[in-house]
Amino acid sequence: SKEAKLINNELSLYLNSENINYFPENEILPYDHFSAPDNILSDRFSILNSLDKGKKIIITTIKSLFELYPTKDFFQSKETFNLGDSLSINKLEKILISLNYEKVNRIEGINQYSLRGGIIDIYTPIYRNPLRIEIFDDSVESIRFFDLETQSSIEKSNNFRLSKSSLYTFDDHSLKIFRDNWREYFQEYDERHCEIFQNLNTSRKAEYLIVIHSLY
């Protein structure tokens, strides 16, 4: 990781730094029960999301190269909204739920949203800072980025995009593939005593996304 960062810094001295991106490791092991830091998740998501926007030089590690990543279609499925667009709180919340965002009282990290009247805060991984959207009379009234710690506005925006909350797809299709492969590889084990199987349909399912896709 240090060598990759060094190469990235050296290349930036000689080439256009905008076309050079350091793709960080996720810094977690397959069976760790926690996610990578938000800044790393955001950087990885943003770089993968920008690969179809011209030629780029990506500096990363061998470990990162051998990870499984979504196809290009995954990143094309984004919702985009502009100031003045017709959009109700209920519709926006349904979109967030469909994208597997977690509703909380106050957002503390990526992939969360909170709702207070006509104001909805969203922390989507494609941005380094969370969004604060104000909706009035079913119309997008205001779009701002804000600081997570101070809650103060950083800058205004004319539009915002919503992406899926994770690089790993957690749907019926991926679950079926996981279950089929698990049963094939671990035939001697009783799935009824497997913690992963017992928790697949609970709020703890996000802990197993990497494990599931390791057996995909």
PDB file of C-alpha atoms in Angstrom:
ATOM      1  CA  SER A   1       0.000   0.000   0.000  1.00  0.00           C
ATOM      2  CA  LYS A   2       2.848   2.407   0.822  1.00  0.00           C
ATOM      3  CA  GLU A   3       4.587   1.575  -2.470  1.00  0.00           C
ATOM      4  CA  ALA A   4       1.380   2.196  -4.428  1.00  0.00           C
ATOM      5  CA  LYS A   5       0.949   5.589  -2.742  1.00  0.00           C
ATOM      6  CA  LEU A   6       4.585   6.468  -3.512  1.00  0.00           C
ATOM      7  CA  ILE A   7       4.158   5.579  -7.197  1.00  0.00           C
ATOM      8  CA  ASN A   8       0.958   7.618  -7.303  1.00  0.00           C
ATOM      9  CA  ASN A   9       2.733  10.663  -5.842  1.00  0.00           C
ATOM     10  CA  GLU A  10       5.699  10.332  -8.225  1.00  0.00           C
ATOM     11  CA  LEU A  11       3.510  10.020 -11.324  1.00  0.00           C
ATOM     12  CA  SER A  12       1.504  13.054 -10.238  1.00  0.00           C
ATOM     13  CA  LEU A  13       4.687  15.144 -10.516  1.00  0.00           C
ATOM     14  CA  TYR A  14       5.099  14.342 -14.211  1.00  0.00           C
ATOM     15  CA  LEU A  15       1.577  13.764 -15.499  1.00  0.00           C
ATOM     16  CA  ASN A  16      -1.806  15.425 -15.191  1.00  0.00           C
ATOM     17  CA  SER A  17      -2.807  14.549 -11.637  1.00  0.00           C
ATOM     18  CA  GLU A  18      -6.508  14.619 -12.577  1.00  0.00           C
ATOM     19  CA  ASN A  19      -5.977  11.483 -14.677  1.00  0.00           C
ATOM     20  CA  ILE A  20      -4.113   9.626 -11.924  1.00  0.00           C
ATOM     21  CA  ASN A  21      -6.052   7.958  -9.137  1.00  0.00           C
ATOM     22  CA  TYR A  22      -4.903   5.967  -6.141  1.00  0.00           C
ATOM     23  CA  PHE A  23      -7.351   3.128  -5.513  1.00  0.00           C
ATOM     24  CA  PRO A  24      -6.980   2.249  -1.819  1.00  0.00           C
ATOM     25  CA  GLU A  25      -7.266  -1.165  -0.232  1.00  0.00           C
ATOM     26  CA  ASN A  26     -10.393  -1.718   1.820  1.00  0.00           C
ATOM     27  CA  GLU A  27      -8.183  -2.510   4.855  1.00  0.00           C
ATOM     28  CA  ILE A  28     -10.390  -5.350   6.080  1.00  0.00           C
ATOM     29  CA  LEU A  29     -10.109  -9.119   5.997  1.00  0.00           C
ATOM     30  CA  PRO A  30     -12.876 -11.294   4.477  1.00  0.00           C
ATOM     31  CA  TYR A  31     -14.315 -12.318   7.848  1.00  0.00           C
ATOM     32  CA  ASP A  32     -13.969  -9.039   9.713  1.00  0.00           C
ATOM     33  CA  HIS A  33     -17.309  -7.861  11.128  1.00  0.00           C
ATOM     34  CA  PHE A  34     -16.820  -4.211  10.233  1.00  0.00           C
ATOM     35  CA  SER A  35     -16.582  -2.027   7.145  1.00  0.00           C
ATOM     36  CA  ALA A  36     -13.679  -0.038   5.764  1.00  0.00           C
ATOM     37  CA  PRO A  37     -13.446   3.625   6.853  1.00  0.00           C
ATOM     38  CA  ASP A  38     -15.899   5.936   5.099  1.00  0.00           C
ATOM     39  CA  ASN A  39     -13.173   7.880   3.279  1.00  0.00           C
ATOM     40  CA  ILE A  40     -11.817   4.667   1.750  1.00  0.00           C
ATOM     41  CA  LEU A  41     -15.276   3.447   0.741  1.00  0.00           C
ATOM     42  CA  SER A  42     -15.989   6.808  -0.863  1.00  0.00           C
ATOM     43  CA  ASP A  43     -12.673   6.906  -2.763  1.00  0.00           C
ATOM     44  CA  ARG A  44     -13.086   3.371  -4.087  1.00  0.00           C
ATOM     45  CA  PHE A  45     -16.693   3.954  -5.108  1.00  0.00           C
ATOM     46  CA  SER A  46     -15.907   7.290  -6.796  1.00  0.00           C
ATOM     47  CA  ILE A  47     -12.978   5.911  -8.800  1.00  0.00           C
ATOM     48  CA  LEU A  48     -14.911   2.879 -10.043  1.00  0.00           C
ATOM     49  CA  ASN A  49     -17.828   5.143 -10.843  1.00  0.00           C
ATOM     50  CA  SER A  50     -15.611   7.386 -13.012  1.00  0.00           C
ATOM     51  CA  LEU A  51     -13.904   4.714 -15.112  1.00  0.00           C
ATOM     52  CA  ASP A  52     -16.189   5.330 -18.090  1.00  0.00           C
ATOM     53  CA  LYS A  53     -15.365   9.068 -18.137  1.00  0.00           C
ATOM     54  CA  GLY A  54     -12.179   8.974 -20.207  1.00  0.00           C
ATOM     55  CA  LYS A  55      -8.829   7.214 -19.875  1.00  0.00           C
ATOM     56  CA  LYS A  56      -7.299   7.164 -16.414  1.00  0.00           C
ATOM     57  CA  ILE A  57      -4.256   5.751 -14.680  1.00  0.00           C
ATOM     58  CA  ILE A  58      -5.235   3.734 -11.614  1.00  0.00           C
ATOM     59  CA  ILE A  59      -2.581   2.950  -9.007  1.00  0.00           C
ATOM     60  CA  THR A  60      -3.462   0.164  -6.592  1.00  0.00           C
ATOM     61  CA  THR A  61      -2.181  -2.975  -4.886  1.00  0.00           C
ATOM     62  CA  ILE A  62      -2.122  -6.629  -5.915  1.00  0.00           C
ATOM     63  CA  LYS A  63      -4.667  -7.400  -3.196  1.00  0.00           C
ATOM     64  CA  SER A  64      -7.126  -4.872  -4.627  1.00  0.00           C
ATOM     65  CA  LEU A  65      -6.636  -6.190  -8.166  1.00  0.00           C
ATOM     66  CA  PHE A  66      -7.824  -9.649  -7.156  1.00  0.00           C
ATOM     67  CA  GLU A  67     -11.042  -8.477  -5.538  1.00  0.00           C
ATOM     68  CA  LEU A  68     -14.390  -8.978  -7.244  1.00  0.00           C
ATOM     69  CA  TYR A  69     -16.021  -5.804  -8.560  1.00  0.00           C
ATOM     70  CA  PRO A  70     -19.381  -4.992 -10.162  1.00  0.00           C
ATOM     71  CA  THR A  71     -19.867  -4.716 -13.912  1.00  0.00           C
ATOM     72  CA  LYS A  72     -20.186  -1.391 -15.720  1.00  0.00           C
ATOM     73  CA  ASP A  73     -23.993  -1.713 -15.663  1.00  0.00           C
ATOM     74  CA  PHE A  74     -23.903  -1.477 -11.873  1.00  0.00           C
ATOM     75  CA  PHE A  75     -22.584   2.088 -12.018  1.00  0.00           C
ATOM     76  CA  GLN A  76     -24.960   3.166 -14.752  1.00  0.00           C
ATOM     77  CA  SER A  77     -27.957   2.581 -12.496  1.00  0.00           C
ATOM     78  CA  LYS A  78     -27.918   5.966 -10.751  1.00  0.00           C
ATOM     79  CA  GLU A  79     -30.762   8.309  -9.880  1.00  0.00           C
ATOM     80  CA  THR A  80     -30.130  11.986 -10.718  1.00  0.00           C
ATOM     81  CA  PHE A  81     -32.204  14.937  -9.497  1.00  0.00           C
ATOM     82  CA  ASN A  82     -31.973  18.687 -10.125  1.00  0.00           C
ATOM     83  CA  LEU A  83     -33.163  21.782  -8.311  1.00  0.00           C
ATOM     84  CA  GLY A  84     -36.849  22.299  -9.015  1.00  0.00           C
ATOM     85  CA  ASP A  85     -37.495  18.676  -9.962  1.00  0.00           C
ATOM     86  CA  SER A  86     -40.787  17.176  -8.878  1.00  0.00           C
ATOM     87  CA  LEU A  87     -39.956  14.852  -6.003  1.00  0.00           C
ATOM     88  CA  SER A  88     -41.813  13.954  -2.825  1.00  0.00           C
ATOM     89  CA  ILE A  89     -40.269  12.865   0.457  1.00  0.00           C
ATOM     90  CA  ASN A  90     -42.113   9.545   0.207  1.00  0.00           C
ATOM     91  CA  LYS A  91     -40.771   8.851  -3.279  1.00  0.00           C
ATOM     92  CA  LEU A  92     -37.208   9.751  -2.291  1.00  0.00           C
ATOM     93  CA  GLU A  93     -37.391   7.542   0.790  1.00  0.00           C
ATOM     94  CA  LYS A  94     -38.684   4.615  -1.292  1.00  0.00           C
ATOM     95  CA  ILE A  95     -35.715   5.049  -3.644  1.00  0.00           C
ATOM     96  CA  LEU A  96     -33.280   5.040  -0.717  1.00  0.00           C
ATOM     97  CA  ILE A  97     -34.873   1.910   0.732  1.00  0.00           C
ATOM     98  CA  SER A  98     -34.640   0.169  -2.651  1.00  0.00           C
ATOM     99  CA  LEU A  99     -30.927   1.062  -2.747  1.00  0.00           C
ATOM    100  CA  ASN A 100     -30.449  -0.468   0.731  1.00  0.00           C
ATOM    101  CA  TYR A 101     -29.756   2.731   2.661  1.00  0.00           C
ATOM    102  CA  GLU A 102     -30.271   2.590   6.423  1.00  0.00           C
ATOM    103  CA  LYS A 103     -32.662   5.025   8.115  1.00  0.00           C
ATOM    104  CA  VAL A 104     -31.237   6.562  11.310  1.00  0.00           C
ATOM    105  CA  ASN A 105     -32.025   9.481  13.604  1.00  0.00           C
ATOM    106  CA  ARG A 106     -28.788  11.224  12.633  1.00  0.00           C
ATOM    107  CA  ILE A 107     -26.393  10.013   9.963  1.00  0.00           C
ATOM    108  CA  GLU A 108     -22.981   8.969  11.199  1.00  0.00           C
ATOM    109  CA  GLY A 109     -21.562   7.306   8.108  1.00  0.00           C
ATOM    110  CA  ILE A 110     -21.950   6.265   4.498  1.00  0.00           C
ATOM    111  CA  ASN A 111     -25.132   4.502   3.311  1.00  0.00           C
ATOM    112  CA  GLN A 112     -27.390   6.166   5.874  1.00  0.00           C
ATOM    113  CA  TYR A 113     -30.193   8.713   5.682  1.00  0.00           C
ATOM    114  CA  SER A 114     -32.252  10.655   8.205  1.00  0.00           C
ATOM    115  CA  LEU A 115     -35.552  12.475   7.827  1.00  0.00           C
ATOM    116  CA  ARG A 116     -36.831  15.575   9.622  1.00  0.00           C
ATOM    117  CA  GLY A 117     -39.984  17.043   8.143  1.00  0.00           C
ATOM    118  CA  GLY A 118     -39.173  18.231   4.634  1.00  0.00           C
ATOM    119  CA  ILE A 119     -35.406  17.862   5.103  1.00  0.00           C
ATOM    120  CA  ILE A 120     -33.599  14.626   4.324  1.00  0.00           C
ATOM    121  CA  ASP A 121     -29.895  14.005   4.951  1.00  0.00           C
ATOM    122  CA  ILE A 122     -28.211  11.376   2.777  1.00  0.00           C
ATOM    123  CA  TYR A 123     -24.669  10.028   2.833  1.00  0.00           C
ATOM    124  CA  THR A 124     -24.095   8.357  -0.524  1.00  0.00           C
ATOM    125  CA  PRO A 125     -20.674   6.766  -1.250  1.00  0.00           C
ATOM    126  CA  ILE A 126     -20.109   8.680  -4.495  1.00  0.00           C
ATOM    127  CA  TYR A 127     -19.571  11.941  -2.555  1.00  0.00           C
ATOM    128  CA  ARG A 128     -16.958  12.754   0.083  1.00  0.00           C
ATOM    129  CA  ASN A 129     -19.540  14.675   2.140  1.00  0.00           C
ATOM    130  CA  PRO A 130     -23.209  14.002   2.964  1.00  0.00           C
ATOM    131  CA  LEU A 131     -26.114  15.769   1.273  1.00  0.00           C
ATOM    132  CA  ARG A 132     -28.924  17.793   2.818  1.00  0.00           C
ATOM    133  CA  ILE A 133     -31.987  17.953   0.569  1.00  0.00           C
ATOM    134  CA  GLU A 134     -34.897  20.279   1.291  1.00  0.00           C
ATOM    135  CA  ILE A 135     -38.202  19.396  -0.333  1.00  0.00           C
ATOM    136  CA  PHE A 136     -41.162  21.754  -0.302  1.00  0.00           C
ATOM    137  CA  ASP A 137     -44.522  21.122  -1.944  1.00  0.00           C
ATOM    138  CA  ASP A 138     -43.119  17.976  -3.645  1.00  0.00           C
ATOM    139  CA  SER A 139     -40.298  19.932  -5.289  1.00  0.00           C
ATOM    140  CA  VAL A 140     -36.521  19.952  -4.712  1.00  0.00           C
ATOM    141  CA  GLU A 141     -36.010  23.320  -3.017  1.00  0.00           C
ATOM    142  CA  SER A 142     -32.374  23.134  -1.892  1.00  0.00           C
ATOM    143  CA  ILE A 143     -29.332  20.853  -2.285  1.00  0.00           C
ATOM    144  CA  ARG A 144     -26.319  21.297  -0.018  1.00  0.00           C
ATOM    145  CA  PHE A 145     -23.269  19.356   1.061  1.00  0.00           C
ATOM    146  CA  PHE A 146     -22.523  19.577   4.766  1.00  0.00           C
ATOM    147  CA  ASP A 147     -19.848  18.626   7.269  1.00  0.00           C
ATOM    148  CA  LEU A 148     -20.717  15.449   9.146  1.00  0.00           C
ATOM    149  CA  GLU A 149     -19.145  16.597  12.419  1.00  0.00           C
ATOM    150  CA  THR A 150     -20.263  20.238  12.599  1.00  0.00           C
ATOM    151  CA  GLN A 151     -23.469  19.829  10.548  1.00  0.00           C
ATOM    152  CA  SER A 152     -22.523  23.122   8.842  1.00  0.00           C
ATOM    153  CA  SER A 153     -23.132  23.641   5.111  1.00  0.00           C
ATOM    154  CA  ILE A 154     -20.056  23.383   2.878  1.00  0.00           C
ATOM    155  CA  GLU A 155     -21.413  24.242  -0.549  1.00  0.00           C
ATOM    156  CA  LYS A 156     -24.600  24.350  -2.572  1.00  0.00           C
ATOM    157  CA  SER A 157     -25.293  22.185  -5.594  1.00  0.00           C
ATOM    158  CA  ASN A 158     -27.715  22.289  -8.515  1.00  0.00           C
ATOM    159  CA  ASN A 159     -28.170  18.524  -8.605  1.00  0.00           C
ATOM    160  CA  PHE A 160     -27.425  15.301  -6.793  1.00  0.00           C
ATOM    161  CA  ARG A 161     -27.065  11.639  -7.649  1.00  0.00           C
ATOM    162  CA  LEU A 162     -27.945   8.533  -5.704  1.00  0.00           C
ATOM    163  CA  SER A 163     -26.090   5.283  -6.205  1.00  0.00           C
ATOM    164  CA  LYS A 164     -26.414   1.862  -4.708  1.00  0.00           C
ATOM    165  CA  SER A 165     -25.176   1.774  -1.149  1.00  0.00           C
ATOM    166  CA  SER A 166     -22.591  -0.963  -1.650  1.00  0.00           C
ATOM    167  CA  LEU A 167     -20.281  -2.388  -4.289  1.00  0.00           C
ATOM    168  CA  TYR A 168     -21.751  -5.764  -3.405  1.00  0.00           C
ATOM    169  CA  THR A 169     -25.212  -6.683  -4.632  1.00  0.00           C
ATOM    170  CA  PHE A 170     -27.389  -8.230  -1.948  1.00  0.00           C
ATOM    171  CA  ASP A 171     -30.496  -9.496  -3.723  1.00  0.00           C
ATOM    172  CA  ASP A 172     -32.376 -12.774  -4.162  1.00  0.00           C
ATOM    173  CA  HIS A 173     -30.180 -13.791  -7.098  1.00  0.00           C
ATOM    174  CA  SER A 174     -26.877 -13.310  -5.260  1.00  0.00           C
ATOM    175  CA  LEU A 175     -28.266 -15.004  -2.150  1.00  0.00           C
ATOM    176  CA  LYS A 176     -29.316 -18.042  -4.189  1.00  0.00           C
ATOM    177  CA  ILE A 177     -25.860 -18.323  -5.758  1.00  0.00           C
ATOM    178  CA  PHE A 178     -24.256 -18.019  -2.325  1.00  0.00           C
ATOM    179  CA  ARG A 179     -26.478 -20.697  -0.798  1.00  0.00           C
ATOM    180  CA  ASP A 180     -25.949 -23.083  -3.726  1.00  0.00           C
ATOM    181  CA  ASN A 181     -22.164 -22.656  -3.622  1.00  0.00           C
ATOM    182  CA  TRP A 182     -22.050 -22.944   0.167  1.00  0.00           C
ATOM    183  CA  ARG A 183     -23.958 -26.231   0.060  1.00  0.00           C
ATOM    184  CA  GLU A 184     -21.636 -27.535  -2.652  1.00  0.00           C
ATOM    185  CA  TYR A 185     -18.410 -26.608  -0.840  1.00  0.00           C
ATOM    186  CA  PHE A 186     -19.510 -27.497   2.712  1.00  0.00           C
ATOM    187  CA  GLN A 187     -21.719 -30.534   2.216  1.00  0.00           C
ATOM    188  CA  GLU A 188     -20.772 -32.051   5.576  1.00  0.00           C
ATOM    189  CA  TYR A 189     -22.043 -29.038   7.559  1.00  0.00           C
ATOM    190  CA  ASP A 190     -25.616 -28.413   8.678  1.00  0.00           C
ATOM    191  CA  GLU A 191     -26.679 -24.960   7.494  1.00  0.00           C
ATOM    192  CA  ARG A 192     -29.113 -24.701  10.409  1.00  0.00           C
ATOM    193  CA  HIS A 193     -26.092 -24.245  12.664  1.00  0.00           C
ATOM    194  CA  CYS A 194     -24.402 -21.706  10.397  1.00  0.00           C
ATOM    195  CA  GLU A 195     -24.446 -18.157  11.791  1.00  0.00           C
ATOM    196  CA  ILE A 196     -24.370 -16.620   8.311  1.00  0.00           C
ATOM    197  CA  PHE A 197     -27.492 -18.488   7.207  1.00  0.00           C
ATOM    198  CA  GLN A 198     -29.315 -17.548  10.385  1.00  0.00           C
ATOM    199  CA  ASN A 199     -28.552 -13.846   9.936  1.00  0.00           C
ATOM    200  CA  LEU A 200     -29.006 -13.443   6.171  1.00  0.00           C
ATOM    201  CA  ASN A 201     -32.478 -11.974   6.539  1.00  0.00           C
ATOM    202  CA  THR A 202     -31.732  -9.732   9.512  1.00  0.00           C
ATOM    203  CA  SER A 203     -30.326  -6.237   9.853  1.00  0.00           C
ATOM    204  CA  ARG A 204     -26.897  -7.840  10.308  1.00  0.00           C
ATOM    205  CA  LYS A 205     -26.779  -9.065   6.715  1.00  0.00           C
ATOM    206  CA  ALA A 206     -24.380  -6.272   5.659  1.00  0.00           C
ATOM    207  CA  GLU A 207     -21.672  -7.922   7.765  1.00  0.00           C
ATOM    208  CA  TYR A 208     -21.620 -10.826   5.335  1.00  0.00           C
ATOM    209  CA  LEU A 209     -21.572  -9.033   1.988  1.00  0.00           C
ATOM    210  CA  ILE A 210     -17.890  -9.729   1.362  1.00  0.00           C
ATOM    211  CA  VAL A 211     -18.232 -13.345   2.525  1.00  0.00           C
ATOM    212  CA  ILE A 212     -21.220 -13.882   0.240  1.00  0.00           C
ATOM    213  CA  HIS A 213     -19.385 -12.533  -2.780  1.00  0.00           C
ATOM    214  CA  SER A 214     -16.305 -14.593  -1.963  1.00  0.00           C
ATOM    215  CA  LEU A 215     -18.501 -17.619  -2.659  1.00  0.00           C
ATOM    216  CA  TYR A 216     -20.261 -16.010  -5.611  1.00  0.00           C
TER     217      TYR A 216
END
